[in-house]
XYZ file of C-alpha atoms in Angstrom:
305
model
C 0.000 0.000 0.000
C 2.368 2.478 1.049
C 4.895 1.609 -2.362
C 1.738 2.340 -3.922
C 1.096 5.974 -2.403
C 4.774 6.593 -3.275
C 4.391 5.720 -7.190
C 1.300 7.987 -6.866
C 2.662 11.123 -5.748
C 6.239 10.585 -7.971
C 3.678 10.593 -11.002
C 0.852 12.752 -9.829
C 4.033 15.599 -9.131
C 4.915 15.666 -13.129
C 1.536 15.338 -14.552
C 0.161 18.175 -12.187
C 3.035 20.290 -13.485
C 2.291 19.659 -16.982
C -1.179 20.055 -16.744
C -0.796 23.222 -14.940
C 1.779 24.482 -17.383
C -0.262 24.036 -19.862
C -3.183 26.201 -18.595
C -1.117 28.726 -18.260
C 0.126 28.991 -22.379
C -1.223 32.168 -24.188
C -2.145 30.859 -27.402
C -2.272 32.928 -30.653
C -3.360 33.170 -34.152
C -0.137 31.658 -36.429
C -0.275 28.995 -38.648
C -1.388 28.865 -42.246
C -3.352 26.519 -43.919
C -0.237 25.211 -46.218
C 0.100 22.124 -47.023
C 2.033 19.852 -44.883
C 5.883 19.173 -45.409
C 7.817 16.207 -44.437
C 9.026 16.283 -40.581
C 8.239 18.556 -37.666
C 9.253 22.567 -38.424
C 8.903 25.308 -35.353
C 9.220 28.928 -36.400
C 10.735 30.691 -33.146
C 10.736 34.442 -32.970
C 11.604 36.672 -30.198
C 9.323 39.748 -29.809
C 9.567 42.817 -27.590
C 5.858 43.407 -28.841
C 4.507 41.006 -25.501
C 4.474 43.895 -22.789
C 7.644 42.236 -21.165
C 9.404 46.077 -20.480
C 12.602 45.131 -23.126
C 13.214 48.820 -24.376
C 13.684 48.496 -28.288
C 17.661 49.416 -29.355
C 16.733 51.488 -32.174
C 13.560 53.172 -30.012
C 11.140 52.013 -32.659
C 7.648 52.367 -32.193
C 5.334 49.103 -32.705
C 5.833 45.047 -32.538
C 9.174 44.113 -34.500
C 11.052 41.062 -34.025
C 15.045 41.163 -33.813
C 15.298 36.781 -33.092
C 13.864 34.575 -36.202
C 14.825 31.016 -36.336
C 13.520 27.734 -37.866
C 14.000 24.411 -35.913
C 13.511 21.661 -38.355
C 13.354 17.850 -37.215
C 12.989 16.047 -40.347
C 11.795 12.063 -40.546
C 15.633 11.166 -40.763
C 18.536 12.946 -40.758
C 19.918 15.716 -38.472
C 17.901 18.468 -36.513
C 18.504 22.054 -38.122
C 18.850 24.888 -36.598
C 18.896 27.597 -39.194
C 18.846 31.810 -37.722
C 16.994 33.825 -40.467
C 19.053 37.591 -40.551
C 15.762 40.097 -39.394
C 17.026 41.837 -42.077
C 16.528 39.152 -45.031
C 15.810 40.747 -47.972
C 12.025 37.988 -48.643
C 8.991 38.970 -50.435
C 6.116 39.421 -47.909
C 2.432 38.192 -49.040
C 0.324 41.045 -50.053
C 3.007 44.082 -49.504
C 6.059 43.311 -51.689
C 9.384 42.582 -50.868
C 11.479 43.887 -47.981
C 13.059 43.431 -44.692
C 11.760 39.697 -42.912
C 10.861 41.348 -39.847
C 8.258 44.097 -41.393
C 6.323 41.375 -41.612
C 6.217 40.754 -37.778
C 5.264 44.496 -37.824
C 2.691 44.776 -39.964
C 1.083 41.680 -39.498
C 2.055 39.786 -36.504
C 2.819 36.327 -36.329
C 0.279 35.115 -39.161
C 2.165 37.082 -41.390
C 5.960 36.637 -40.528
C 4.376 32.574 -40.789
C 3.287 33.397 -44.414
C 6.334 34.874 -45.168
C 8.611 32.204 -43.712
C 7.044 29.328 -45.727
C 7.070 31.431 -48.810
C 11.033 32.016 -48.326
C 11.921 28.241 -47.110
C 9.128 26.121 -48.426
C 8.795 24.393 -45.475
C 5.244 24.496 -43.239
C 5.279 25.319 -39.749
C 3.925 22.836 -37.935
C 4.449 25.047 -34.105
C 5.079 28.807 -33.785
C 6.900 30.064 -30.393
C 7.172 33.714 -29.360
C 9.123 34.489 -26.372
C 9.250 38.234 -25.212
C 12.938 39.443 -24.798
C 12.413 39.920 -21.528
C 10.799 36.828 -20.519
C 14.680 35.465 -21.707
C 15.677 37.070 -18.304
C 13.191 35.224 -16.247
C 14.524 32.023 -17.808
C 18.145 32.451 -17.173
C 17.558 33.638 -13.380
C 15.449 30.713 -12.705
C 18.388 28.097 -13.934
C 20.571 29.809 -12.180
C 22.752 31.374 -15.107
C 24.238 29.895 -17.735
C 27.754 30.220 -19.102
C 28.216 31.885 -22.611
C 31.736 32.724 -24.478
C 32.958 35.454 -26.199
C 36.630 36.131 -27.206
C 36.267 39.486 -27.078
C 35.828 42.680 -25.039
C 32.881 44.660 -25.980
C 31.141 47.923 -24.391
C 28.164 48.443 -26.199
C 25.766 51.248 -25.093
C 22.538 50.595 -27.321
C 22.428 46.286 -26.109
C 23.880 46.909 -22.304
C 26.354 44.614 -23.169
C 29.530 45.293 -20.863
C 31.928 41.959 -21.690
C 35.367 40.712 -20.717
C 37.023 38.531 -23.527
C 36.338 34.948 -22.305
C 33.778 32.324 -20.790
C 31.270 34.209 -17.967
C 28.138 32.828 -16.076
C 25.993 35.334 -17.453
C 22.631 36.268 -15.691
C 19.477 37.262 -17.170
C 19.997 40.753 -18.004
C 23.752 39.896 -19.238
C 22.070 36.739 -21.337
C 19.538 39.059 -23.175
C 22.228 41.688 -24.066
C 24.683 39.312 -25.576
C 21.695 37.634 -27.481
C 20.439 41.440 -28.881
C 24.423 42.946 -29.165
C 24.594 43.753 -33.094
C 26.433 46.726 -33.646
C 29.544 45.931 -32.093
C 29.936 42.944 -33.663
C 32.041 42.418 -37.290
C 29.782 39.940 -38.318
C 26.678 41.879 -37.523
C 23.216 40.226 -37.611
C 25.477 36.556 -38.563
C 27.240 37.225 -35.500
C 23.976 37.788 -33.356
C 22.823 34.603 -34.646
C 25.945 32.421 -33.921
C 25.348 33.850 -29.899
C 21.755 33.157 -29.775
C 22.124 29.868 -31.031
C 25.009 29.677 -28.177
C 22.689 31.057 -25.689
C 19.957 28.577 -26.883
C 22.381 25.821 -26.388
C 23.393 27.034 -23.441
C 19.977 27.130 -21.717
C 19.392 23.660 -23.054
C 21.583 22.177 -20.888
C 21.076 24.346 -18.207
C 17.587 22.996 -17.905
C 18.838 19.006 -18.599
C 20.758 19.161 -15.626
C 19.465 16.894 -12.788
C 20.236 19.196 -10.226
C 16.822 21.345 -12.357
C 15.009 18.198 -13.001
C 15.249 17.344 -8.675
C 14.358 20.149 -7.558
C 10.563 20.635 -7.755
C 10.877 24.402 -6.443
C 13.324 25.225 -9.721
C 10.537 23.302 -11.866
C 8.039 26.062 -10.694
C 9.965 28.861 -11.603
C 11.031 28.078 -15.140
C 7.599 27.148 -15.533
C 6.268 30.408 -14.162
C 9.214 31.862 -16.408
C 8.957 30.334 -19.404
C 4.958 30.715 -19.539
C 4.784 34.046 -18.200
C 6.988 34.887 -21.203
C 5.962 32.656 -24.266
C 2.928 32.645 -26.936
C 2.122 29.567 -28.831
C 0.360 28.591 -31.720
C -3.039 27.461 -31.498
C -2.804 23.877 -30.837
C 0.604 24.410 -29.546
C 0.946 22.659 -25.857
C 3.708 21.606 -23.547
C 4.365 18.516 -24.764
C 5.544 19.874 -28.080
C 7.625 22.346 -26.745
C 8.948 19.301 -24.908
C 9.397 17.496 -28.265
C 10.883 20.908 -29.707
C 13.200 21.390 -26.543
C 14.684 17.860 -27.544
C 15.210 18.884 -31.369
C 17.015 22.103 -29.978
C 19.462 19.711 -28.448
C 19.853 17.229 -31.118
C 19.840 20.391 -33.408
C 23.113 22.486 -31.276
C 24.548 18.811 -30.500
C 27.411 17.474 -32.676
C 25.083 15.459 -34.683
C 22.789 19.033 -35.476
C 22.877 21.486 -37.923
C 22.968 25.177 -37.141
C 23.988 28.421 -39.221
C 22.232 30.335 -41.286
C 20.968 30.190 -44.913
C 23.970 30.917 -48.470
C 24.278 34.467 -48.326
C 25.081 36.453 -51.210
C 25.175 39.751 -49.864
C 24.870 41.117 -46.557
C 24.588 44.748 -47.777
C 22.132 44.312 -50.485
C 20.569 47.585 -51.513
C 17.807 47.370 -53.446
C 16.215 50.863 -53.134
C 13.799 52.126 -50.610
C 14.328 49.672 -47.675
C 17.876 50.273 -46.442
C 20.693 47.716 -46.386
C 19.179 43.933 -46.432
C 20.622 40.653 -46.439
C 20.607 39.320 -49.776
C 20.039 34.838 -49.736
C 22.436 33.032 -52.471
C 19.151 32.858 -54.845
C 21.544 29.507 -56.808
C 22.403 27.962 -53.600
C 19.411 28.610 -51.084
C 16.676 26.208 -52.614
C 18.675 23.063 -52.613
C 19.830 24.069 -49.168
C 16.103 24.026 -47.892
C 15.694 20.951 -49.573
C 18.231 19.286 -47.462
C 16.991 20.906 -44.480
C 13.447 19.513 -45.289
C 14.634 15.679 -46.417
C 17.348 15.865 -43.289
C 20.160 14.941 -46.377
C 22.445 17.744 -45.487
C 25.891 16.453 -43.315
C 25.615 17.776 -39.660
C 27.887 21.034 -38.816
C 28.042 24.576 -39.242
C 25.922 26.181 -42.643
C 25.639 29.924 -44.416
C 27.542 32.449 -42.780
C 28.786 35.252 -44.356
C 30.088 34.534 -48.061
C 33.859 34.385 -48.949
């Protein structure tokens, strides 16, 4: 009787959590009604449009998004991780080509959707907004995690004050290095090599056992991560546990992370600015890959040359 109780309460503990996690998921308008692609593909974008208090580098007015990536977990082959530059020069349904993330501002997260699929030609199956602040809330509750840079950097507009090296970086520190762009040579590649480092970084921060024992920590990223994230309709905790293991088969040494051929990453076409021009030869067979899982795990895209 008593070994019974025991088994009770070690499974009632993780289905409670669950279940109350999942009541707790704002869930928005995303998806499209494409047609379905091969394998599971989760469009991520980080917003400072979700109330969250993140102050917007440039001061821009309205909902923008600075943090677009595509997780891909195909039927076989490696997990992708591919960062799409905010500043991706992609034709946006209904108003014309021009930078990726106008079309997080002018029509929220059905749009950027639409305009993701029309660039790839792969269908999200799960779409996951996280307010940049909510990042902070995250970090705290694992207690940190450690991020490299081999640089110094003192850069006003991000907050980002760093000492060349490997630092346990809190919350506030985590967010900065993730939004840090002008500082850095590479410029938006560079952003997305350290928030794929931070992503990694976090997902192993929350596989550590000393996280999964501790039933106090398992509140607060909960709290955290809900308090901070919007899903797709239809979107519930157990794919975000599903897409939390693609992140780490996807940053592992089996995974695939990068970004997409780039031709140019000051392509000026007239009347939006400097934009990030995709290799328009090599970028459909890359998605291809991507899609069928045939590419060879490692690094992809960068900067050209």
């Amino acid at each position: 009787m008593a070994a019974t109780v025991v088994v009770a309460l070690l499974l009632a503990w993780p289905i409670g959590l669950v279940l109350w996690a999942d009541g707790r998921l704002e869930h928005v308008p995303a998806l499209s009604e494409a047609a379905d692609t091969p394998g599971t593909t989760y469009l991520l974008a980080g917003s400072d449009a979700r109330g969250d208090g993140a102050v917007p580098e440039d001061g821009t007015i309205g909902a923008r998004t600075d943090t677009i990536m595509l997780l891909h977990a195909p039927e076989s082959g490696p997990a992708a991780l591919i960062s799409l530059p905010r500043d991706t020069y992609a034709e946006i349904p209904g108003h014309g080509a021009n930078k990726l993330n106008a079309a997080f501002s002018w029509g929220g997260a059905p749009l950027l959707t639409a305009t993701v699929e029309q660039l790839t030609g792969l269908t999200v199956d799960h779409y996951v907004e996280i307010g940049f602040g909510g990042i902070t809330g995250v970090v705290d509750a694992v207690g940190g995690v450690e991020l490299c840079l081999d640089r110094d950097v003192n850069e006003p507009l991000s907050g980002l004050v760093w000492t060349a090296g490997c630092h346990v970086a809190d919350g506030p520190t985590a967010l900065a290095f993730a939004r840090m762009r002008y500082d850095d040579p590479e410029g938006d590649v560079g952003r997305a090599k350290r928030q794929q480092q931070l992503i990694a970084a976090l997902s192993s921060a929350l596989a550590d056992p000393a996280v999964l024992r501790n039933p106090g920590r398992q509140v607060s990223l909960v709290r955290a991560g809900t308090d901070a994230l919007a899903v797709s309709e239809g979107t519930g905790v157990v794919d975000l546990g599903r897409l939390a293991l693609a992140f780490r088969r996807a940053t592992g040494p089996e995974g695939i992370t990068g970004t997409p051929p780039i031709a140019d990453p000051d392509h000026r076409p007239g009347g939006v600015g400097s934009t990030v021009l995709l290799d328009p030869d090599a970028t459909p067979g890359f998605w291809a890959g991507i899609r069928d899982g045939s590419l060879p795990p490692g690094p992809v895209g960068g900067l050209p040359g």
